Short mmCIF file of C-alpha atoms in Angstrom, two decimals:
data_model
loop_
_atom_site.label_atom_id
_atom_site.label_comp_id
_atom_site.label_asym_id
_atom_site.label_seq_id
_atom_site.Cartn_x
_atom_site.Cartn_y
_atom_site.Cartn_z
CA UNK D 1 69.53 -16.09 -50.79
CA UNK D 2 69.15 -12.70 -52.51
CA UNK D 3 71.59 -13.72 -55.23
CA UNK D 4 69.72 -16.96 -55.80
CA UNK D 5 66.39 -15.08 -55.98
CA UNK D 6 67.75 -12.59 -58.55
CA UNK D 7 69.20 -15.44 -60.58
CA UNK D 8 65.86 -17.24 -60.63
CA UNK D 9 64.06 -14.02 -61.60
CA UNK D 10 66.42 -13.51 -64.55
CA UNK D 11 65.80 -17.10 -65.64
CA UNK D 12 62.09 -16.32 -65.90
CA UNK D 13 62.63 -13.79 -68.70
CA UNK D 14 63.47 -16.35 -71.44
CA UNK D 15 60.50 -18.49 -70.37
CA UNK D 16 58.07 -15.58 -70.64
CA UNK D 17 59.60 -14.43 -73.94
CA UNK D 18 59.21 -17.96 -75.30
CA UNK D 19 55.54 -17.88 -74.34
CA UNK D 20 55.03 -14.57 -76.15
CA UNK D 21 56.55 -16.12 -79.30
CA UNK D 22 54.12 -19.06 -79.08
CA UNK D 23 51.17 -16.69 -78.58
CA UNK D 24 52.31 -14.49 -81.46
CA UNK D 25 52.47 -17.50 -83.79
CA UNK D 26 48.99 -18.53 -82.64
CA UNK D 27 47.84 -14.95 -83.27
CA UNK D 28 49.22 -15.01 -86.83
CA UNK D 29 47.87 -18.48 -87.64
CA UNK D 30 44.28 -17.78 -86.61
CA UNK D 31 41.90 -18.88 -89.40
CA UNK D 32 41.40 -15.89 -91.72
CA UNK D 33 43.62 -13.70 -89.52
CA UNK D 34 42.81 -11.71 -86.37
CA UNK D 35 40.51 -9.34 -88.27
CA UNK D 36 38.11 -12.23 -88.96
CA UNK D 37 38.03 -13.05 -85.25
CA UNK D 38 37.38 -9.46 -84.22
CA UNK D 39 34.83 -8.46 -86.87
CA UNK D 40 31.35 -9.89 -87.57
CA UNK D 41 31.11 -12.54 -90.28
CA UNK D 42 29.23 -10.16 -92.60
CA UNK D 43 31.92 -7.42 -92.38
CA UNK D 44 32.98 -5.97 -95.74
CA UNK D 45 36.44 -6.21 -97.26
CA UNK D 46 36.95 -2.49 -96.58
CA UNK D 47 36.15 -3.01 -92.90
CA UNK D 48 38.57 -5.94 -92.73
CA UNK D 49 41.32 -3.93 -94.39
CA UNK D 50 40.70 -1.03 -92.00
CA UNK D 51 40.91 -3.47 -89.07
CA UNK D 52 44.17 -4.91 -90.43
CA UNK D 53 45.61 -1.41 -90.67
CA UNK D 54 44.46 -0.47 -87.15
CA UNK D 55 46.01 -3.67 -85.74
CA UNK D 56 49.28 -3.04 -87.60
CA UNK D 57 48.99 -6.30 -89.54
CA UNK D 58 50.38 -4.67 -92.69
CA UNK D 59 53.69 -3.85 -90.94
CA UNK D 60 56.75 -6.11 -91.06
CA UNK D 61 56.71 -9.21 -88.87
CA UNK D 62 59.33 -7.76 -86.50
CA UNK D 63 57.37 -4.55 -86.02
CA UNK D 64 54.24 -6.58 -85.37
CA UNK D 65 56.02 -8.71 -82.76
CA UNK D 66 57.48 -5.59 -81.13
CA UNK D 67 54.02 -4.01 -80.85
CA UNK D 68 52.61 -7.35 -79.63
CA UNK D 69 55.29 -7.51 -76.94
CA UNK D 70 54.71 -3.89 -75.91
CA UNK D 71 50.96 -4.49 -75.48
CA UNK D 72 51.66 -7.51 -73.28
CA UNK D 73 54.22 -5.69 -71.13
CA UNK D 74 51.84 -2.75 -70.61
CA UNK D 75 48.93 -5.17 -70.08
CA UNK D 76 47.06 -3.48 -72.94
CA UNK D 77 45.09 -6.24 -74.67
CA UNK D 78 42.42 -3.97 -76.15
CA UNK D 79 38.69 -4.40 -75.68
CA UNK D 80 36.82 -7.65 -75.21
CA UNK D 81 34.71 -8.63 -78.22
CA UNK D 82 32.12 -10.12 -75.85
CA UNK D 83 31.64 -7.33 -73.32
CA UNK D 84 33.11 -4.31 -75.14
CA UNK D 85 35.11 -3.39 -72.01
CA UNK D 86 38.88 -3.24 -71.60
CA UNK D 87 40.28 -6.74 -71.10
CA UNK D 88 42.56 -5.50 -68.30
CA UNK D 89 39.50 -4.15 -66.46
CA UNK D 90 37.62 -7.42 -66.89
CA UNK D 91 40.60 -9.41 -65.58
CA UNK D 92 41.13 -7.07 -62.62
CA UNK D 93 37.50 -7.52 -61.57
CA UNK D 94 37.38 -11.30 -62.08
CA UNK D 95 40.84 -12.45 -61.01
CA UNK D 96 40.21 -12.18 -57.22
CA UNK D 97 37.30 -14.63 -57.52
CA UNK D 98 39.45 -17.22 -59.30
CA UNK D 99 42.45 -16.71 -57.04
CA UNK D 100 40.27 -16.99 -53.92
CA UNK D 101 38.77 -20.24 -55.23
CA UNK D 102 42.18 -21.60 -56.28
CA UNK D 103 43.72 -20.81 -52.88
CA UNK D 104 40.80 -22.42 -51.05
CA UNK D 105 41.10 -25.56 -53.18
CA UNK D 106 44.86 -25.81 -52.76
CA UNK D 107 44.71 -25.23 -48.99
CA UNK D 108 42.09 -27.99 -48.76
CA UNK D 109 44.22 -30.33 -50.88
CA UNK D 110 47.37 -29.71 -48.81
CA UNK D 111 45.71 -29.79 -45.37
CA UNK D 112 44.03 -33.12 -46.14
CA UNK D 113 46.45 -34.67 -48.65
CA UNK D 114 49.79 -34.32 -46.81
CA UNK D 115 48.65 -35.82 -43.45
CA UNK D 116 46.65 -38.51 -45.24
CA UNK D 117 49.64 -39.52 -47.38
CA UNK D 118 51.94 -39.47 -44.35
CA UNK D 119 49.72 -41.66 -42.16
CA UNK D 120 48.99 -43.99 -45.08
CA UNK D 121 52.76 -44.52 -45.45
CA UNK D 122 53.22 -44.99 -41.69
CA UNK D 123 50.41 -47.58 -41.65
CA UNK D 124 51.39 -49.27 -44.90
CA UNK D 125 49.08 -52.15 -45.78
CA UNK D 126 46.46 -51.08 -43.23
CA UNK D 127 42.83 -50.25 -43.95
CA UNK D 128 43.74 -46.53 -43.88
CA UNK D 129 46.44 -47.08 -46.50
CA UNK D 130 44.11 -49.06 -48.78
CA UNK D 131 41.38 -46.43 -48.39
CA UNK D 132 43.82 -43.59 -49.13
CA UNK D 133 45.24 -45.26 -52.25
CA UNK D 134 41.82 -46.29 -53.56
CA UNK D 135 40.23 -42.93 -52.77
CA UNK D 136 43.05 -41.02 -54.44
CA UNK D 137 42.70 -43.17 -57.56
CA UNK D 138 38.98 -42.38 -57.68
CA UNK D 139 39.78 -38.69 -57.20
CA UNK D 140 42.18 -38.67 -60.15
CA UNK D 141 39.75 -40.54 -62.41
CA UNK D 142 36.70 -38.40 -61.64
CA UNK D 143 36.27 -35.41 -63.98
CA UNK D 144 36.06 -32.09 -62.16
CA UNK D 145 32.86 -30.95 -63.89
CA UNK D 146 31.10 -34.24 -63.03
CA UNK D 147 32.09 -34.04 -59.37
CA UNK D 148 31.02 -30.39 -59.28
CA UNK D 149 27.55 -31.28 -60.57
CA UNK D 150 27.22 -34.22 -58.14
CA UNK D 151 28.24 -32.10 -55.13
CA UNK D 152 25.90 -29.33 -56.20
CA UNK D 153 22.91 -31.67 -56.59
CA UNK D 154 23.48 -33.53 -53.29
CA UNK D 155 24.62 -30.84 -50.85
CA UNK D 156 22.93 -27.77 -52.33
CA UNK D 157 19.77 -28.87 -54.09
CA UNK D 158 18.71 -32.05 -52.21
CA UNK D 159 20.04 -31.42 -48.69
CA UNK D 160 20.08 -27.61 -48.86
CA UNK D 161 23.15 -27.41 -46.62
CA UNK D 162 25.18 -25.09 -48.85
CA UNK D 163 24.48 -22.40 -51.47
CA UNK D 164 24.24 -23.40 -55.10
CA UNK D 165 25.56 -20.41 -57.05
CA UNK D 166 27.77 -17.32 -56.93
CA UNK D 167 30.10 -15.93 -54.27
CA UNK D 168 27.54 -14.39 -51.91
CA UNK D 169 23.84 -14.81 -51.18
CA UNK D 170 21.44 -12.69 -53.21
CA UNK D 171 20.86 -9.31 -51.59
CA UNK D 172 23.92 -9.56 -49.34
CA UNK D 173 25.68 -6.18 -49.08
CA UNK D 174 29.41 -5.95 -48.49
CA UNK D 175 32.34 -3.55 -48.49
CA UNK D 176 34.56 -4.24 -51.51
CA UNK D 177 38.19 -3.66 -50.49
CA UNK D 178 40.36 -6.28 -52.20
CA UNK D 179 37.89 -8.25 -54.33
CA UNK D 180 38.36 -11.29 -52.07
CA UNK D 181 34.99 -11.73 -50.37
CA UNK D 182 36.26 -13.66 -47.33
CA UNK D 183 39.14 -11.25 -46.72
CA UNK D 184 36.94 -8.19 -47.30
CA UNK D 185 34.44 -9.48 -44.74
CA UNK D 186 37.20 -9.93 -42.16
CA UNK D 187 38.87 -6.58 -42.87
CA UNK D 188 35.61 -4.62 -42.72
CA UNK D 189 34.34 -6.45 -39.64
CA UNK D 190 31.40 -7.84 -41.63
CA UNK D 191 31.87 -11.37 -40.33
CA UNK D 192 28.51 -12.56 -41.62
CA UNK D 193 29.73 -11.66 -45.14
CA UNK D 194 32.96 -13.61 -44.59
CA UNK D 195 31.00 -16.64 -43.36
CA UNK D 196 28.59 -16.39 -46.28
CA UNK D 197 31.54 -16.27 -48.70
CA UNK D 198 33.13 -19.31 -47.03
CA UNK D 199 29.89 -21.26 -47.42
CA UNK D 200 29.80 -20.36 -51.11
CA UNK D 201 33.43 -21.52 -51.48
CA UNK D 202 33.06 -24.98 -49.94
CA UNK D 203 31.49 -26.91 -52.83
CA UNK D 204 33.52 -25.31 -55.67
CA UNK D 205 36.72 -25.75 -53.65
CA UNK D 206 35.93 -29.40 -52.94
CA UNK D 207 35.33 -30.07 -56.64
CA UNK D 208 38.44 -28.19 -57.75
CA UNK D 209 40.62 -29.77 -55.05
CA UNK D 210 39.71 -33.37 -55.92
CA UNK D 211 42.54 -34.06 -58.38
CA UNK D 212 45.26 -32.08 -56.51
CA UNK D 213 44.23 -33.79 -53.26
CA UNK D 214 44.54 -37.22 -54.84
CA UNK D 215 47.94 -36.47 -56.38
CA UNK D 216 49.35 -34.86 -53.22
CA UNK D 217 48.21 -37.85 -51.15
CA UNK D 218 49.92 -40.35 -53.46
CA UNK D 219 53.12 -38.30 -53.81
CA UNK D 220 53.36 -37.77 -50.04
CA UNK D 221 52.81 -41.47 -49.37
CA UNK D 222 55.44 -42.56 -51.89
CA UNK D 223 57.94 -39.95 -50.71
CA UNK D 224 57.52 -40.83 -47.02
CA UNK D 225 57.88 -44.55 -47.78
CA UNK D 226 61.13 -43.87 -49.61
CA UNK D 227 62.57 -41.65 -46.88
CA UNK D 228 61.63 -44.05 -44.06
CA UNK D 229 63.97 -46.64 -45.59
CA UNK D 230 66.96 -44.26 -45.70
CA UNK D 231 70.02 -44.93 -43.53
CA UNK D 232 69.84 -41.59 -41.74
CA UNK D 233 66.32 -42.36 -40.48
CA UNK D 234 67.41 -45.76 -39.17
CA UNK D 235 70.46 -44.11 -37.58
CA UNK D 236 68.29 -41.48 -35.92
CA UNK D 237 66.06 -44.20 -34.51
CA UNK D 238 69.09 -46.22 -33.36
CA UNK D 239 70.48 -43.15 -31.56
CA UNK D 240 67.30 -43.00 -29.53
CA UNK D 241 66.04 -39.68 -30.83
CA UNK D 242 62.43 -38.87 -30.01
CA UNK D 243 59.86 -40.05 -32.53
CA UNK D 244 58.61 -36.48 -33.03
CA UNK D 245 62.13 -35.33 -33.91
CA UNK D 246 62.67 -38.22 -36.31
CA UNK D 247 59.32 -37.73 -38.03
CA UNK D 248 59.54 -33.93 -38.35
CA UNK D 249 63.27 -33.31 -38.89
CA UNK D 250 64.30 -36.44 -40.76
CA UNK D 251 61.23 -37.90 -42.45
CA UNK D 252 58.87 -35.05 -43.33
CA UNK D 253 61.54 -32.46 -44.09
CA UNK D 254 63.14 -34.73 -46.70
CA UNK D 255 59.83 -36.07 -47.98
CA UNK D 256 58.39 -32.59 -48.57
CA UNK D 257 60.65 -31.58 -51.48
CA UNK D 258 58.80 -33.57 -54.19
CA UNK D 259 55.47 -32.67 -52.58
CA UNK D 260 56.23 -28.94 -52.78
CA UNK D 261 57.27 -29.33 -56.42
CA UNK D 262 53.99 -31.02 -57.26
CA UNK D 263 51.99 -28.39 -55.36
CA UNK D 264 53.57 -25.66 -57.51
CA UNK D 265 52.70 -27.46 -60.72
CA UNK D 266 49.17 -28.32 -59.58
CA UNK D 267 48.37 -24.76 -58.56
CA UNK D 268 48.85 -23.60 -62.14
CA UNK D 269 46.61 -26.45 -63.30
CA UNK D 270 43.84 -25.25 -60.98
CA UNK D 271 43.17 -22.36 -63.35
CA UNK D 272 42.33 -24.85 -66.09
CA UNK D 273 39.95 -26.67 -63.75
CA UNK D 274 38.41 -23.34 -62.73
CA UNK D 275 36.93 -22.97 -66.22
CA UNK D 276 34.53 -25.87 -65.53
CA UNK D 277 34.02 -25.28 -61.81
CA UNK D 278 33.17 -21.58 -62.22
CA UNK D 279 30.78 -22.42 -65.04
CA UNK D 280 28.90 -25.01 -62.94
CA UNK D 281 28.66 -22.76 -59.87
CA UNK D 282 28.23 -19.52 -61.89
CA UNK D 283 31.19 -17.78 -60.29
CA UNK D 284 32.15 -14.68 -62.21
CA UNK D 285 35.87 -15.41 -62.39
CA UNK D 286 38.62 -15.82 -64.96
CA UNK D 287 37.60 -19.41 -65.77
CA UNK D 288 34.08 -18.44 -66.75
CA UNK D 289 35.47 -15.48 -68.70
CA UNK D 290 37.75 -17.83 -70.66
CA UNK D 291 34.82 -20.16 -71.38
CA UNK D 292 32.76 -17.26 -72.78
CA UNK D 293 35.74 -15.86 -74.70
CA UNK D 294 36.44 -19.24 -76.31
CA UNK D 295 32.82 -19.61 -77.39
CA UNK D 296 32.80 -16.12 -78.92
CA UNK D 297 36.33 -16.24 -80.44
CA UNK D 298 37.20 -13.29 -78.19
CA UNK D 299 40.92 -13.19 -79.00
CA UNK D 300 41.89 -10.14 -76.86
CA UNK D 301 40.27 -11.71 -73.79
CA UNK D 302 41.92 -15.08 -74.42
CA UNK D 303 45.31 -13.46 -74.90
CA UNK D 304 45.02 -11.51 -71.65
CA UNK D 305 43.86 -14.55 -69.67
CA UNK D 306 46.59 -16.82 -71.08
CA UNK D 307 49.29 -14.31 -70.18
CA UNK D 308 47.84 -13.84 -66.71
CA UNK D 309 47.77 -17.58 -66.03
CA UNK D 310 51.31 -17.95 -67.40
CA UNK D 311 52.67 -15.18 -65.17
CA UNK D 312 50.91 -16.60 -62.09
CA UNK D 313 52.19 -20.08 -62.92
CA UNK D 314 55.76 -18.81 -63.31
CA UNK D 315 55.65 -16.79 -60.08
CA UNK D 316 54.25 -19.71 -58.09
CA UNK D 317 57.00 -21.99 -59.33
CA UNK D 318 59.54 -19.30 -58.44
CA UNK D 319 58.21 -19.39 -54.87
CA UNK D 320 58.46 -23.19 -54.95
CA UNK D 321 62.11 -22.98 -56.04
CA UNK D 322 62.87 -20.52 -53.26
CA UNK D 323 61.10 -22.68 -50.68
CA UNK D 324 63.56 -25.53 -51.38
CA UNK D 325 66.24 -23.58 -49.51
CA UNK D 326 64.00 -23.24 -46.47
CA UNK D 327 62.98 -26.91 -46.40
CA UNK D 328 66.47 -28.32 -47.02
CA UNK D 329 69.31 -26.00 -45.92
CA UNK D 330 71.86 -28.21 -47.71
CA UNK D 331 70.65 -26.76 -51.02
CA UNK D 332 71.88 -23.30 -49.97
CA UNK D 333 75.42 -24.64 -49.80
CA UNK D 334 75.12 -26.23 -53.23
#
């Protein structure tokens, strides 16, 4: 297991290096060059030349890439054009909000999607199956920002059941330990803060989870249907094994592999959906930061956020690869 983990970690290095090459090319091909993105439009030629010199853009291409790579490795992306603060500081303050929202959305998608897909497959052709397939199709087709606005209008503004904006109610005091409001509330014993944070998470998480939930439901249903027709499942039933044993050890264990793969891919995609969800619900996370940075051509902020999302995406898929060995022990032998 340790050898396999080290091997997978080493395989991540070329992937991350490839991403830095793509980002470097994007950096070099920016209209007018990076100095035009970082300086005001009315900046003089002398100011632009000074900026080029300070950024090392007059050095050879290899020196520039080496410095670019060093800045990424040390997480030194410079200052944000929008806020004037260090990009690393902005990301450190905002990332917990996005990660908390992404985890809540993915937990919701898995907790609802996997059982729904399983029972839809077990009851193939039933009303539950038709509802699951139709509902998942609607979930995939509905844009995240539209669903976010609809949920906000109905449950927050018309019914008043849930908060409309932010991560905590206005005036709520809390002890900041990790940056995760729910976890901080539990760790500090401020349970009213944790509950308030959960209430603020419900609507954004529902909106963000809509597409992953639909995909997980359909993948689980298709995977379970395929496994239920396998010889080893029929053999297990013929041997008189208990239905719980057959369903857990033979059906779900084998059906989970494609589901876990999809979950890993979808989790990375949640960060893209967070741009719209955080904007609608005014959550001060990475997604909203990216939206502002894109509007203001804030290259340092965009670079930092893209690298952060890439690293998170790669690490999550590493965990997915490692989980294969736990779900199906036969893969350890191979």
